[in-house]
PDB file of C-alpha atoms in Angstrom:
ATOM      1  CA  UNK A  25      15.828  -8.904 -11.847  1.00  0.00           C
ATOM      2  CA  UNK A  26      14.993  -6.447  -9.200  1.00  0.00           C
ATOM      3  CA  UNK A  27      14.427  -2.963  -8.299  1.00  0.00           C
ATOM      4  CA  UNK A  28      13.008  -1.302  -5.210  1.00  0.00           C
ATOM      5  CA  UNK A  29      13.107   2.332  -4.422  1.00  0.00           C
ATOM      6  CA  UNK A  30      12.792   3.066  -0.746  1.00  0.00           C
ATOM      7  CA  UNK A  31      12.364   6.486   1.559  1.00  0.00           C
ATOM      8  CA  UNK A  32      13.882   6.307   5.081  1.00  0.00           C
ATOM      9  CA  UNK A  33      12.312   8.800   7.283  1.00  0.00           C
ATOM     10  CA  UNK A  34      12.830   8.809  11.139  1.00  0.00           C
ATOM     11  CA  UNK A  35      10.068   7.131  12.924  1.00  0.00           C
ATOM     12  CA  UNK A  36       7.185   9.579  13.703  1.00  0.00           C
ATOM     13  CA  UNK A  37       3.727   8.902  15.225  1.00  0.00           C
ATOM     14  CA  UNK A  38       2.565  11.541  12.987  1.00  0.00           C
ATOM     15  CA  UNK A  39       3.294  10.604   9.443  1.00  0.00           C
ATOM     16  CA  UNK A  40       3.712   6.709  10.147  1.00  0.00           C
ATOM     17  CA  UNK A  41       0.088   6.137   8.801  1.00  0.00           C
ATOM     18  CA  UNK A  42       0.994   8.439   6.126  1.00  0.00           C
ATOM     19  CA  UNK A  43       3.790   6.349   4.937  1.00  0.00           C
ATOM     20  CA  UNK A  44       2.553   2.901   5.161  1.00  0.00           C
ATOM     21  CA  UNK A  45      -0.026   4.600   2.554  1.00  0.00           C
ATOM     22  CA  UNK A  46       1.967   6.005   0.403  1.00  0.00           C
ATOM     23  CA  UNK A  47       3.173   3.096  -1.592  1.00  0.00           C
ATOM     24  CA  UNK A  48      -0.182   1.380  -1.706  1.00  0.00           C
ATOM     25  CA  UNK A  49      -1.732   4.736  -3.304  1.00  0.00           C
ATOM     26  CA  UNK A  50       1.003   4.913  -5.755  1.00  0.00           C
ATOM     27  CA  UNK A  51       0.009   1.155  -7.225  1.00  0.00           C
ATOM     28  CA  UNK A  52      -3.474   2.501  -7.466  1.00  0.00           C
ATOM     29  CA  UNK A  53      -3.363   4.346 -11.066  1.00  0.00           C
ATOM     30  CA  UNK A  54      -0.918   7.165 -12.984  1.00  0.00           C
ATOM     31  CA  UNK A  55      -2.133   9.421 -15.709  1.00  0.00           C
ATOM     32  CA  UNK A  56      -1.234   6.705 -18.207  1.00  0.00           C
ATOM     33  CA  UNK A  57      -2.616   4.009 -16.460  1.00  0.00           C
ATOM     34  CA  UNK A  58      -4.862   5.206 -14.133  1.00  0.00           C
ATOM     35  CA  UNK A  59      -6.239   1.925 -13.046  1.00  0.00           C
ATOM     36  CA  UNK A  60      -5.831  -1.537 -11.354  1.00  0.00           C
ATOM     37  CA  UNK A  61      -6.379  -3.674 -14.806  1.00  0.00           C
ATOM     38  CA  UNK A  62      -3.999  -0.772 -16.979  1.00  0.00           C
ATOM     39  CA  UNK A  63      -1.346  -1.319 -13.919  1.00  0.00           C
ATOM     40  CA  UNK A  64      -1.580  -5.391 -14.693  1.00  0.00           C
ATOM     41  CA  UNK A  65      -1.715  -5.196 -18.096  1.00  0.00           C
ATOM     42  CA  UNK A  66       1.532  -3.001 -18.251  1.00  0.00           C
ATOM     43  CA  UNK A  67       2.987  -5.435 -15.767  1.00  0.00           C
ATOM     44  CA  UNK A  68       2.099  -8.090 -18.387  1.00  0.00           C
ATOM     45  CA  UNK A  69       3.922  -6.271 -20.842  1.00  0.00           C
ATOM     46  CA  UNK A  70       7.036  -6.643 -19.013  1.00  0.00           C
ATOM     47  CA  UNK A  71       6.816 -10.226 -19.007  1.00  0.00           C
ATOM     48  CA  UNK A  72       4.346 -10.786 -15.905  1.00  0.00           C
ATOM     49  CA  UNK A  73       6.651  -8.614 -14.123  1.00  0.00           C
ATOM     50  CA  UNK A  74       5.220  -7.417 -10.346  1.00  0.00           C
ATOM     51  CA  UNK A  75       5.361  -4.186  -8.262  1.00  0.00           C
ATOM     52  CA  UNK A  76       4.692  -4.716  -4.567  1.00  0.00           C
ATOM     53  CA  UNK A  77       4.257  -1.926  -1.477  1.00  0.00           C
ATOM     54  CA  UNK A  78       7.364  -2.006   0.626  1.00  0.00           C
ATOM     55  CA  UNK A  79       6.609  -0.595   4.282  1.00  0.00           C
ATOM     56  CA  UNK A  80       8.818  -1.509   6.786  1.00  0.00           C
ATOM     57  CA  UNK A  81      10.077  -0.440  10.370  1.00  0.00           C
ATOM     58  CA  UNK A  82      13.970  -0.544  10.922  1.00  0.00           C
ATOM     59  CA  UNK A  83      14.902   0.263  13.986  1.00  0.00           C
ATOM     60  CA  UNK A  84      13.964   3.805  14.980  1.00  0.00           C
ATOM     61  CA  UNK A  85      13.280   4.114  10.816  1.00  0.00           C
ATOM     62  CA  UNK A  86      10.384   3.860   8.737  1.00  0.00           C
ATOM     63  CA  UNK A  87      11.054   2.578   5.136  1.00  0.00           C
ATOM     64  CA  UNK A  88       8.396   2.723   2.802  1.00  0.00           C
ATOM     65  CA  UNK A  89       8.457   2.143  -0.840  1.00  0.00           C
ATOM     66  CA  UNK A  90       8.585   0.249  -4.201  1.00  0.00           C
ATOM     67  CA  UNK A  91       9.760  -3.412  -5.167  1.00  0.00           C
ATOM     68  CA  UNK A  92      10.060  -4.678  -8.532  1.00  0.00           C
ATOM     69  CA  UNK A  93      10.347  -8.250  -9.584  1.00  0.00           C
ATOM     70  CA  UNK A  94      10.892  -8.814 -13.258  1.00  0.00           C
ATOM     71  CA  UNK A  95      12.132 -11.621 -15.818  1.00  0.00           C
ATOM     72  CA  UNK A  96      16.120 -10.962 -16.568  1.00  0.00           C
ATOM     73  CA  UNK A  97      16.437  -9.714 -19.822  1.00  0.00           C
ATOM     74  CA  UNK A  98      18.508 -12.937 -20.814  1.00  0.00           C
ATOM     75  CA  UNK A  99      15.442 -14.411 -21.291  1.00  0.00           C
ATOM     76  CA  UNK A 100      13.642 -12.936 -23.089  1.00  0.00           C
ATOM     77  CA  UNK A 101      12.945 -12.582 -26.949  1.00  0.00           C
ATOM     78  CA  UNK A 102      15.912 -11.899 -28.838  1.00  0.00           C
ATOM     79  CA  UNK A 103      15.986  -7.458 -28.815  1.00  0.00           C
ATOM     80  CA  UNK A 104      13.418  -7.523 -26.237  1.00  0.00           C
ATOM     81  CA  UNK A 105      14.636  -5.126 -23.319  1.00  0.00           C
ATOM     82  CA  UNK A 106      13.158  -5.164 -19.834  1.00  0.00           C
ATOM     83  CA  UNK A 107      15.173  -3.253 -16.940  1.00  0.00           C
ATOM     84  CA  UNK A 108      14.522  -0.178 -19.004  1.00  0.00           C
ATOM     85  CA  UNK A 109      11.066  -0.699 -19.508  1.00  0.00           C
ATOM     86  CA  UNK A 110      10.298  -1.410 -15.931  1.00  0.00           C
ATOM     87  CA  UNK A 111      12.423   1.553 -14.810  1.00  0.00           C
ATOM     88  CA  UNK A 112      10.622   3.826 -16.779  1.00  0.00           C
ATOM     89  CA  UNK A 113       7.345   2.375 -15.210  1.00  0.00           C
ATOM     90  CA  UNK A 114       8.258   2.051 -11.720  1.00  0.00           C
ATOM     91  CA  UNK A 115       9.488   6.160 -12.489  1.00  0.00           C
ATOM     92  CA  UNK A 116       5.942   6.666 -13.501  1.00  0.00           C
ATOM     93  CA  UNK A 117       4.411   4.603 -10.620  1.00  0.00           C
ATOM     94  CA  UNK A 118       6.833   7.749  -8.392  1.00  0.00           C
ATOM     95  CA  UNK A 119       6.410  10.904 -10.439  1.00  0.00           C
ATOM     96  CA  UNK A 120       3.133  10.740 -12.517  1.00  0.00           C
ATOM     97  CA  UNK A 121       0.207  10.176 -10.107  1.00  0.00           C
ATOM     98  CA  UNK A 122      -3.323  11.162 -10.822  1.00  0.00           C
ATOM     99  CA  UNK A 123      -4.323  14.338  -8.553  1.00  0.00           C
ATOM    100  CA  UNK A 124      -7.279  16.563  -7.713  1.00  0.00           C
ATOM    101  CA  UNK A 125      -6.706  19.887  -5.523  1.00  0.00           C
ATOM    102  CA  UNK A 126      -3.168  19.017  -5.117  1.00  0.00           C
ATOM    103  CA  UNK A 127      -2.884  16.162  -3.866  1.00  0.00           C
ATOM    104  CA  UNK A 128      -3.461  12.074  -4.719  1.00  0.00           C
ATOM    105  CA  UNK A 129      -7.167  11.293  -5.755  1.00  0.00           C
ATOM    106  CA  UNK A 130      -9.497  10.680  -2.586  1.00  0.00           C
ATOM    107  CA  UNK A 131     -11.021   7.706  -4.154  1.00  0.00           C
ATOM    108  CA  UNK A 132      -7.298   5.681  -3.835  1.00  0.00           C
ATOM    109  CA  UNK A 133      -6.516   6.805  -0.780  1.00  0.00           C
ATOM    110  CA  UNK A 134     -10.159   5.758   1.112  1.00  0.00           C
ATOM    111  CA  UNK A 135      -9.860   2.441  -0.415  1.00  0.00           C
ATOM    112  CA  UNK A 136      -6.395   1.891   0.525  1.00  0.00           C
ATOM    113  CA  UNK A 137      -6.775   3.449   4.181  1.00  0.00           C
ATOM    114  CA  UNK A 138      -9.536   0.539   4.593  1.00  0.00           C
ATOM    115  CA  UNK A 139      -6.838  -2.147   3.070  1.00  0.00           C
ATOM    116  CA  UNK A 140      -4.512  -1.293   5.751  1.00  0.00           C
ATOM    117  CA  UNK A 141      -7.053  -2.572   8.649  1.00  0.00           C
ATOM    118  CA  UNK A 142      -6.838  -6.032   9.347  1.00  0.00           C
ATOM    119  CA  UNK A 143      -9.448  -7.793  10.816  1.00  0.00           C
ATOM    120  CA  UNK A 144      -9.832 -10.265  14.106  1.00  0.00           C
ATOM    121  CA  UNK A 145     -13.549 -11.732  14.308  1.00  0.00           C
ATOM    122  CA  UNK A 146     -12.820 -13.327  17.236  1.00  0.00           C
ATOM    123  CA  UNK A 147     -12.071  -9.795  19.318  1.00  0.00           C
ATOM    124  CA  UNK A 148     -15.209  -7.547  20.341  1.00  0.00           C
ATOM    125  CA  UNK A 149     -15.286  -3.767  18.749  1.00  0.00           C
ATOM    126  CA  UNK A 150     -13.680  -1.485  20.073  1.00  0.00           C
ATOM    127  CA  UNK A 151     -15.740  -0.292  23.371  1.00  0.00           C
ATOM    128  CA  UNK A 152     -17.454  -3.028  23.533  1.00  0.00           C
ATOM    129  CA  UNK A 153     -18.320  -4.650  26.804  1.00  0.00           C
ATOM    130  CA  UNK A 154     -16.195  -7.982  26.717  1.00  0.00           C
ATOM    131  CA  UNK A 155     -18.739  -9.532  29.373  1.00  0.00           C
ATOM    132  CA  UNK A 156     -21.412  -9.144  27.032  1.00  0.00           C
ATOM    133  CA  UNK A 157     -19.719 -10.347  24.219  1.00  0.00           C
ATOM    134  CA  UNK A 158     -18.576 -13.098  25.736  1.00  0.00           C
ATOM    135  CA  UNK A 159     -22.080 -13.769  26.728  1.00  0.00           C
ATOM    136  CA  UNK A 160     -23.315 -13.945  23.117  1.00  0.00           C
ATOM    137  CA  UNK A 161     -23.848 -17.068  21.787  1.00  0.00           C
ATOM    138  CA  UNK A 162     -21.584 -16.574  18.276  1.00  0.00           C
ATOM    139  CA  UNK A 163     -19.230 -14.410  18.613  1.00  0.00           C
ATOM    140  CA  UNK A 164     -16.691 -13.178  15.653  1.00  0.00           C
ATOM    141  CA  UNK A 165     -17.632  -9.577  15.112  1.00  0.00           C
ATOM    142  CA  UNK A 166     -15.966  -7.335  12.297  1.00  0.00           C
ATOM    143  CA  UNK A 167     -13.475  -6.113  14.784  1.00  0.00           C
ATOM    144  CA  UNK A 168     -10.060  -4.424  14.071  1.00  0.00           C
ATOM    145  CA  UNK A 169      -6.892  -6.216  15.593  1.00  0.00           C
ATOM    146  CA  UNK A 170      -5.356  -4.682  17.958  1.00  0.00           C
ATOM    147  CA  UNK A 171      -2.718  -3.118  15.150  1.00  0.00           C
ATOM    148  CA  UNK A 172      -5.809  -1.967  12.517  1.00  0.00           C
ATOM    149  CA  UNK A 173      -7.080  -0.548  15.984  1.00  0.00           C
ATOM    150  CA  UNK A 174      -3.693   1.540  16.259  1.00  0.00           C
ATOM    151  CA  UNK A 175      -4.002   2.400  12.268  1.00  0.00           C
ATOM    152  CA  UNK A 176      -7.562   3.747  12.271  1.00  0.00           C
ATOM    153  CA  UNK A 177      -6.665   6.006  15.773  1.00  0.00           C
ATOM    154  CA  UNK A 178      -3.330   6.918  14.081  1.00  0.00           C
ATOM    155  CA  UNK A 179      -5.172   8.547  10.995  1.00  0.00           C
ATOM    156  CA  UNK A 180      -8.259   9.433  12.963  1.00  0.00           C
ATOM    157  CA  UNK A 181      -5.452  11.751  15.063  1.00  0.00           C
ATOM    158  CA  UNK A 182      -3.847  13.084  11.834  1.00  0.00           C
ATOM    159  CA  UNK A 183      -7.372  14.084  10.360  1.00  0.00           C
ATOM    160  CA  UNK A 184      -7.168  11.822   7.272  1.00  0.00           C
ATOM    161  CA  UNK A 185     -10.479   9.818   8.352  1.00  0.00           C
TER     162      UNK A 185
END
């Protein structure tokens, strides 16, 4: 089976790094399992069952969000339920977040702003002289594509960095 929760908020420069966060903080931790290995091993629970961070662009929209992917409850064992289960989780993925000073913990959200940047090694850094770089002998430095570039200026402008 399936489930996937899903916000649709008009496109805006100034929350779009915002939301493509949002459901990659949420798979970080809740109260009740407020870590990585307690999110898998609650996953395993439900029969290897997986949440993934739905962010999407539709048009003038931005959808971001939850999927679920879980075994239907045909089979498996005999009284064994697992819709309800995983509704009750994904629920608690939403609505039961670890916070400090009202809002999500800092430690999630750095790491997850930093999983959001993908990198090119064969571009130069940002501000780099591309002669120069050129010029060097190996290139491939730990530079952001051109869309991790956007990203970082994105939450740089919002004040989140």
């Amino acid at each position: 089976g399936c489930l996937s929760v899903q916000l649709v908020r008009p496109m805006a420069e100034s929350e779009a790094a915002m939301n493509a966060l949002l459901p990659a903080v949420l798979l970080r931790g809740t109260r009740q399992h407020p870590s990585l290995r307690a999110i898998t091993l609650a996953l395993d629970d439900l029969y290897g069952a997986a949440v993934s961070p739905l962010v999407r662009r539709v048009g003038d929209y931005q959808t971001t969000g939850l999927y679920c992917g879980f075994m239907d409850e045909r089979f498996a064992l005999p009284g064994d339920k697992v819709l309800e289960p995983m509704a009750d989780f994904l629920r608690e993925l939403l609505f039961c977040s670890p916070v400090e000073q009202g809002g999500f913990l800092r430690r999630y959200v750095d790491s997850e702003k930093k999983n959001l940047i993908s990198i090119d090694y064969r571009q130069p850094l940002k501000g780099c002289a591309e002669e120069w770089y050129l010029s060097c002998p190996v290139q491939g430095s730990l530079a952001l594509t051109e869309r991790g570039q956007k990203v970082l200026d994105l939450i740089d402008y919002q004040g989140i960095l």
